[in-house]
Protein backbone atom coordinates (compact mmCIF):
# COMPACT_ATOMS: atom_id res chain seq x y z
CA MET A 1 18.11 1.84 89.18
CA ASP A 2 21.33 3.88 89.17
CA PRO A 3 21.91 6.59 86.56
CA SER A 4 24.61 5.94 83.98
CA ALA A 5 25.49 9.67 83.83
CA VAL A 6 24.60 12.84 85.78
CA TRP A 7 24.97 16.47 84.70
CA ARG A 8 24.19 19.88 86.22
CA ASP A 9 23.90 23.25 84.55
CA ARG A 10 26.34 25.98 85.55
CA GLN A 11 23.84 27.75 87.82
CA HIS A 12 22.92 24.43 89.49
CA LYS A 13 19.22 25.02 88.80
CA TRP A 14 18.84 21.70 86.98
CA ARG A 15 20.16 18.16 87.41
CA ILE A 16 19.91 15.68 84.52
CA GLU A 17 20.30 11.94 85.03
CA ALA A 18 20.59 9.48 82.13
CA TYR A 19 19.26 5.91 82.41
CA ARG A 20 19.43 2.94 80.05
CA ALA A 21 16.51 0.71 80.94
CA PRO A 22 16.09 -0.75 78.20
CA ASP A 23 15.71 2.47 76.18
CA LEU A 24 17.51 5.76 76.83
CA ARG A 25 15.63 8.02 79.23
CA PHE A 26 16.47 11.15 81.16
CA ALA A 27 15.21 12.40 84.53
CA ILE A 28 15.27 16.19 84.93
CA PHE A 29 15.18 17.65 88.44
CA ALA A 30 14.78 21.33 89.33
CA THR A 31 17.11 22.01 92.25
CA ASN A 32 17.08 24.82 94.79
CA GLY A 33 19.73 24.47 97.44
CA THR A 34 18.97 21.29 99.36
CA THR A 35 15.54 20.60 97.84
CA GLU A 36 14.65 19.22 94.42
CA SER A 37 11.52 18.61 92.41
CA ALA A 38 9.97 15.35 91.35
CA PRO A 39 11.58 14.12 88.12
CA LEU A 40 10.39 15.08 84.67
CA TRP A 41 10.96 11.98 82.52
CA LEU A 42 12.09 12.44 78.91
CA PHE A 43 12.41 9.53 76.51
CA GLY A 44 15.20 9.69 73.91
CA MET A 45 17.83 12.17 72.82
CA SER A 46 15.41 14.24 70.73
CA ALA A 47 13.23 14.91 73.78
CA LEU A 48 16.30 16.00 75.78
CA ALA A 49 17.47 18.24 72.92
CA ARG A 50 14.05 19.94 72.75
CA TRP A 51 14.00 20.46 76.53
CA LEU A 52 17.52 21.96 76.51
CA MET A 53 16.57 24.32 73.65
CA THR A 54 13.37 25.53 75.36
CA HIS A 55 15.34 26.30 78.53
CA ALA A 56 18.22 27.96 76.59
CA ILE A 57 20.81 25.52 77.97
CA SER A 58 23.67 24.61 75.65
CA LEU A 59 25.80 21.51 75.96
CA ASP A 60 28.69 23.77 77.03
CA ASP A 61 26.62 24.83 80.06
CA LEU A 62 26.48 21.26 81.42
CA GLU A 63 28.97 19.94 83.96
CA SER A 64 29.45 16.34 85.02
CA ASP A 65 28.25 15.72 88.54
């Protein structure tokens, strides 16, 4: 399953992939150079919004990958 969109934060600590299968879900990866974590799966926009708020990441901090 290929992501429909991919974003990174400005510090490249996080990578967010969006999937539509059949609902909207997001995979969050913590990145550190060449390694990355297992994905944290979030279901829906409200879950992504809560995660971004708890990590103090604004939409302006995200870059398309």
